[in-house]
Structure formats: C-alpha cells, structure tokens
Coordinates of C-alpha atoms and ligand atoms in Angstrom, one line a residue:
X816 CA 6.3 4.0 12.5
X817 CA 6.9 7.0 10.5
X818 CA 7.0 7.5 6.5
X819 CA 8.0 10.1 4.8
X820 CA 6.3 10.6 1.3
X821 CA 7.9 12.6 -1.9
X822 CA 6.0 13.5 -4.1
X823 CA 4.9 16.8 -6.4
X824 CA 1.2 16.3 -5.7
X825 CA 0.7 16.4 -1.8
X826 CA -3.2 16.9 -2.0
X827 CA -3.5 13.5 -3.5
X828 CA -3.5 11.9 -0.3
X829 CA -5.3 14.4 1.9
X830 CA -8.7 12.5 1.5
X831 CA -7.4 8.9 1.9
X832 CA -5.2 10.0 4.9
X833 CA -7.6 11.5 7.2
X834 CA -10.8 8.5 7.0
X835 CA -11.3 5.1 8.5
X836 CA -8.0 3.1 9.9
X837 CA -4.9 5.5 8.5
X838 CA -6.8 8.4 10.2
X839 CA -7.2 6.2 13.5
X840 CA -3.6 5.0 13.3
X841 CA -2.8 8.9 12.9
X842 CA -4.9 9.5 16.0
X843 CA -3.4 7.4 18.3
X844 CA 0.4 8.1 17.5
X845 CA 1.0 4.4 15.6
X846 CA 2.2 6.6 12.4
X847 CA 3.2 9.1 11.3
X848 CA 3.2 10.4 8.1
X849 CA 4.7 13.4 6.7
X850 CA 4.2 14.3 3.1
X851 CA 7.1 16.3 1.6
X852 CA 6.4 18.3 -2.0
X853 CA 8.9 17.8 -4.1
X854 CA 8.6 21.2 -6.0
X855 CA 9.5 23.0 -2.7
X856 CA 12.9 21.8 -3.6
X857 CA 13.7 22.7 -6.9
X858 CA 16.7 24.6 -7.6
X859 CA 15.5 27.0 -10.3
X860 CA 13.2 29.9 -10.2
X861 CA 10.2 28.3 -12.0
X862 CA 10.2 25.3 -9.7
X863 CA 11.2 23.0 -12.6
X864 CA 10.7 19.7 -11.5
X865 CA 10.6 17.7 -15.1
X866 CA 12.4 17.9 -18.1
X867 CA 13.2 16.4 -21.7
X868 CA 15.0 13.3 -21.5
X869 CA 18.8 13.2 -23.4
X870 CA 18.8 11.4 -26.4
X871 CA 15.2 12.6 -27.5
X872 CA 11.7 11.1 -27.6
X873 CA 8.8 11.7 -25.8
X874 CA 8.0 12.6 -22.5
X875 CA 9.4 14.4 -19.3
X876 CA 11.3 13.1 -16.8
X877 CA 11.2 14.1 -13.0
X878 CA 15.2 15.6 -12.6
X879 CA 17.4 15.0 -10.3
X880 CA 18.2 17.7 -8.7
X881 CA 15.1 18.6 -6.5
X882 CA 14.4 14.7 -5.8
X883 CA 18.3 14.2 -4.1
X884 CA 17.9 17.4 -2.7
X885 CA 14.6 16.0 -0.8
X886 CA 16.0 12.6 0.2
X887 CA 19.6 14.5 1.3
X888 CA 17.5 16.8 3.1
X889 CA 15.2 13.9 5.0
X890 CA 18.4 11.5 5.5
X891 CA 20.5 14.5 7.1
X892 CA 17.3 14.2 9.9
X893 CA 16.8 10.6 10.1
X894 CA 17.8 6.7 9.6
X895 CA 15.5 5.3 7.3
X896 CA 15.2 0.9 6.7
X897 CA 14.0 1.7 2.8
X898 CA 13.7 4.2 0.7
X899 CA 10.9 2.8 -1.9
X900 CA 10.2 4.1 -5.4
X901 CA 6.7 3.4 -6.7
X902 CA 7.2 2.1 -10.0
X903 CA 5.2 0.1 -12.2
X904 CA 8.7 -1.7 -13.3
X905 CA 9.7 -2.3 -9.7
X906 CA 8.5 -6.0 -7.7
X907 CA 5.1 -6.8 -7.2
X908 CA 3.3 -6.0 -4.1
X909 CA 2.0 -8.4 -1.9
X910 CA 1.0 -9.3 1.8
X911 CA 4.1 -10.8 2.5
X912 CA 5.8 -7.2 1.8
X913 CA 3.2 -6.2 3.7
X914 CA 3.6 -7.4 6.7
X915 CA 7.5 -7.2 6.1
X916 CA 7.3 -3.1 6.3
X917 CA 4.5 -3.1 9.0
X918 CA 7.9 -3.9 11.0
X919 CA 10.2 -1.1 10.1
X920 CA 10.6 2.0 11.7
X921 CA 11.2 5.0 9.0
X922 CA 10.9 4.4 5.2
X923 CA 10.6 6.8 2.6
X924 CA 8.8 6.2 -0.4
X925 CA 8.9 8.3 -4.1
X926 CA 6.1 8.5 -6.0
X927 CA 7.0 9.2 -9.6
X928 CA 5.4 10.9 -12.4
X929 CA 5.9 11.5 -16.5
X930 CA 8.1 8.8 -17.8
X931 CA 9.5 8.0 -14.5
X932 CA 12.5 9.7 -12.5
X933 CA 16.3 10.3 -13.5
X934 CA 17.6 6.9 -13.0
X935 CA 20.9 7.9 -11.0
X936 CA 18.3 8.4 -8.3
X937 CA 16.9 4.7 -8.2
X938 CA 21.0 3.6 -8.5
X939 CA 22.3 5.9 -5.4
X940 CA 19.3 6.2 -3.0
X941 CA 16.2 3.7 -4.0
X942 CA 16.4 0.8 -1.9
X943 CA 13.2 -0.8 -2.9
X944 CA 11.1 -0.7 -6.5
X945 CA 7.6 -1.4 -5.9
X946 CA 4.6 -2.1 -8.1
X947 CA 1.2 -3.1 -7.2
X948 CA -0.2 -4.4 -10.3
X949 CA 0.2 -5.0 -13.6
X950 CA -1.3 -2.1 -15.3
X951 CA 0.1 1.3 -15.5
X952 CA -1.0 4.2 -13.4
X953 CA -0.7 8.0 -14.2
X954 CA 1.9 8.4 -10.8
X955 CA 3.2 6.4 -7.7
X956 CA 0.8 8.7 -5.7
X957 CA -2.4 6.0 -5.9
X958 CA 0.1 3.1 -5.8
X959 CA 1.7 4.8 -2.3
X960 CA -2.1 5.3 -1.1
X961 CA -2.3 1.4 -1.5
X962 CA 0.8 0.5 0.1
X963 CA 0.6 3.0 3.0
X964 CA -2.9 1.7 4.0
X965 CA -2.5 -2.4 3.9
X966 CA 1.0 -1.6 5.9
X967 CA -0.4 0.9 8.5
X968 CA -3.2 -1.4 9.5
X969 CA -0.8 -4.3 10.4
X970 CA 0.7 -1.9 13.0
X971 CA 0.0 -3.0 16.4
X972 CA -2.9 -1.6 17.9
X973 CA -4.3 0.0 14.7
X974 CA -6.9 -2.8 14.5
X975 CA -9.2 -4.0 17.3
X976 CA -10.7 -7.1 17.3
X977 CA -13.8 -6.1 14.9
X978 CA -11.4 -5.4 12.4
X979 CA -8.7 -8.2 12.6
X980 CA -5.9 -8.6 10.2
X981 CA -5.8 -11.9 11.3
X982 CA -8.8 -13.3 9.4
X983 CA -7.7 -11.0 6.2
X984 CA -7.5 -13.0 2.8
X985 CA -4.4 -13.6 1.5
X986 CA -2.8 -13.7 5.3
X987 CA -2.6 -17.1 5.1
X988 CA -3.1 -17.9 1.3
X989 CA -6.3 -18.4 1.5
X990 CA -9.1 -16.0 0.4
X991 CA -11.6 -14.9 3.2
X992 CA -15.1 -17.2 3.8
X993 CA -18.6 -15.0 2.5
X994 CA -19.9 -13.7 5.7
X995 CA -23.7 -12.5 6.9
X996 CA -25.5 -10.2 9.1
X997 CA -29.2 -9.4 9.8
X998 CA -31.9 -10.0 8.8
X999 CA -31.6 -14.0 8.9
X1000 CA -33.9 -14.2 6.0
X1001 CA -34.2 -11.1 3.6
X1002 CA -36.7 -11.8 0.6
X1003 CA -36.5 -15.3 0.6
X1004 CA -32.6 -15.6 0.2
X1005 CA -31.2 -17.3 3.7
X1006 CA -28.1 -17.7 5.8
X1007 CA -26.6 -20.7 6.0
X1008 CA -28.5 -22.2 8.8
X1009 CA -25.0 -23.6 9.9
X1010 CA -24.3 -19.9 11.0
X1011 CA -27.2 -19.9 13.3
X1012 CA -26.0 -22.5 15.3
X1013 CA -24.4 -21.4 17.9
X1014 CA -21.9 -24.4 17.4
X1015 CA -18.3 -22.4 17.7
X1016 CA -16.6 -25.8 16.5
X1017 CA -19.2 -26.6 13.7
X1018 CA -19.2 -22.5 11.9
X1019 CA -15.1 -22.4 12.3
X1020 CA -15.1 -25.7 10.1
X1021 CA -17.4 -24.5 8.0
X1022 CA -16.1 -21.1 7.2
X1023 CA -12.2 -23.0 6.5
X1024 CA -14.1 -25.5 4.3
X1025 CA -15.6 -22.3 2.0
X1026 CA -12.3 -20.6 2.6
X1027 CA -10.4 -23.4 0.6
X1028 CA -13.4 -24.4 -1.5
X1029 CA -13.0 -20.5 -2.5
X1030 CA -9.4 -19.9 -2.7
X1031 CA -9.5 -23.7 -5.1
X1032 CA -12.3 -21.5 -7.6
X1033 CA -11.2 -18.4 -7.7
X1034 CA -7.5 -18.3 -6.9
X1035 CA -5.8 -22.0 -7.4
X1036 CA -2.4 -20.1 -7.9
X1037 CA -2.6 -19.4 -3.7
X1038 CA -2.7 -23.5 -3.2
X1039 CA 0.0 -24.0 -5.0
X1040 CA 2.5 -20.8 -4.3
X1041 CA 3.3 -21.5 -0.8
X1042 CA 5.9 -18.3 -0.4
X1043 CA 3.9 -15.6 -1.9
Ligands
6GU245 CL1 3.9 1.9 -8.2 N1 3.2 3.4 -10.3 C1 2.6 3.6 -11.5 N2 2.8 4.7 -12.1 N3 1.9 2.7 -12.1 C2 1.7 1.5 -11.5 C3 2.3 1.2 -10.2 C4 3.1 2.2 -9.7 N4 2.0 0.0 -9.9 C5 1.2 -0.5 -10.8 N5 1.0 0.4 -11.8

C-alpha cells in the first residue's frame, strides 16, 4: 500500500512513523508512506500557504493554489482509490472504514489547518471527508496519525500472531475481554482461576461471556448497531 500525505507540517509525523507497527510495516515493504509539504508548492515568493477568507471574518484559510498544485503534481505520477481530507466536518471514523482502506492500494490524504482549506478543493479533488471524533483538533495531522496507524496494521503481514487484529475490540462489535499475565497472585488481587486452567474450551467461553458482559456496560450502542 502506499499513502501519500499533504500537509504543511511534515515533522508532525516523524516520531509516530518510525516506532512499533507503522515502523515494522515500513520495514518490511507493506507501506509506504511519503509525506509531501505543502509549502514546497506555493506559487509566491514568501511560501504563502493561507490567507483571509472573502467576505471577511476571522481566520486563514489554506489557498488553493499550492494544495491543487500538490495533488496535480502526485496524480500526474500515480492512480490513487481516495483522496481523503481530514476534517472534523467530514464522516466519522470507524473500524469498518478501517478495514475498508486497509484494502486499497494508493490514497492520499490532506491534513488541514486554520479554518480549513479553499472549498473548490474538497468539490474537485476530495473523495473522502473524514473525522475521528467529535471534538475539534488544531490540524488533520493528529487525526491522519490515527487513521494511518489502525489502517496500516490491518495490512497483511504487518501483525503476527502476538499482535492479532483478529481479537481487536470493535472488530466484531464487541469490546475486547480484560486479560492477565504474571504473577498469578500479586498483593492479594488474583486471576481468574478460570484462566489457569488449562481448559482451551472453558477460558474461550469465558473471555466471550466478559466480552459481551463488557460491550452490554460500557458500550450497549455496539449490541444494537449491527453495521457500524
Ligand atoms: Cl480529521 N481534523 C481536525 N482538525 N479536528 C478533528 C478531526 C480532524 N477529527 C476530529 N477532530
């Protein structure tokens, strides 16, 4: 898979892109990613990527000109499935998206900044508006950080068997069972003995049992939402 990131602040993902499973997905060819700075293509001599927004009030907005100049630039190069925007205004994330772009091959995503991007951009080149919660964030850069990670590690081969997406919450609507490791008995507070049994049959019951007996608690909208 490859994805191709805009953005103005590139550095932003240098941390988060080179630990744990992105920088093992990186490692072993599954992705690639290629962040693109948006300021390298600004037309004017100061770089200018923002700017007042006609009719008045507060706030820049990214222009238009360096962010079509990007994507022109990127699609001359490549077929992409999506081009995503990061927006708080855009459809809610969730594993079902998830999985969905873990089985593309190229998609570009836009992080925007200020008060948001020059909206020819979303009506000629955004194929996809994403949000990933419902407060607001300061760009799309955090927002693509989550994205990119809970899609690269559906790849194939990204996750070995210690690391399963397959017993992930939410994968199949229900929230994950509380798990244990040694010592059997720290200070009094014990594992279920259930755990200790040996019994393959007995623990898988049990951990579905506090799977739904958790989902019911904490998250009855998962029981009832059988799409999301
Ligand atoms: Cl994608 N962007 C911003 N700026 N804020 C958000 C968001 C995205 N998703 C939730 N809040």
């Amino acid at each position: 898979m490859q994805l191709d990131i805009l953005t103005i602040f590139p550095q932003m993902f240098e941390g988060p892109f080179s630990h744990s499973i992105i920088k093992r997905a990186k490692d072993k060819k599954l992705v690639e990613i290629n962040l693109h700075n948006i300021r390298d293509f600004a037309t004017d001599k100061h770089k200018r990527v923002d700017d007042y927004q006609y009719g008045g009030g507060s706030g820049m907005v990214m222009m238009i000109e360096p962010i079509a100049n990007c994507i022109g630039h990127l699609k001359g190069k490549n077929a992409y499935d999506e081009i995503i925007y990061m927006t708080p205004d855009g459809e809610l994330f969730n594993q079902k998206m998830a999985n969905y772009f873990s089985t593309t091959k190229r998609i570009m995503i836009l992080c925007g900044h200020y008060k948001g991007i020059d909206e020819r951009i979303r009506e000629n080149y955004i194929t996809r508006e994403i949000s990933i919660g419902n407060y607001v964030l300061s760009g799309g850069e955090m927002a693509a950080i989550v994205f990119t990670d809970s899609v690269v590690r559906l790849l194939p081969g990204v996750l070995n068997d210690e690391t399963s997406a397959l017993s992930d919450s939410f994968q199949d609507d229900l929230l994950s069972p509380p798990v244990y490791t040694r010592p059997s008995d720290f200070r009094g507070w014990k594992v279920p003995e259930i755990l200790l049994s040996g019994n393959d049959k007995i623990i898988s019951d049990w951990r579905l049992e506090r799977s739904i007996e958790r989902t019911r608690i904490r998250r009855p909208d998962l029981l009832s939402e059988q799409d999301g």
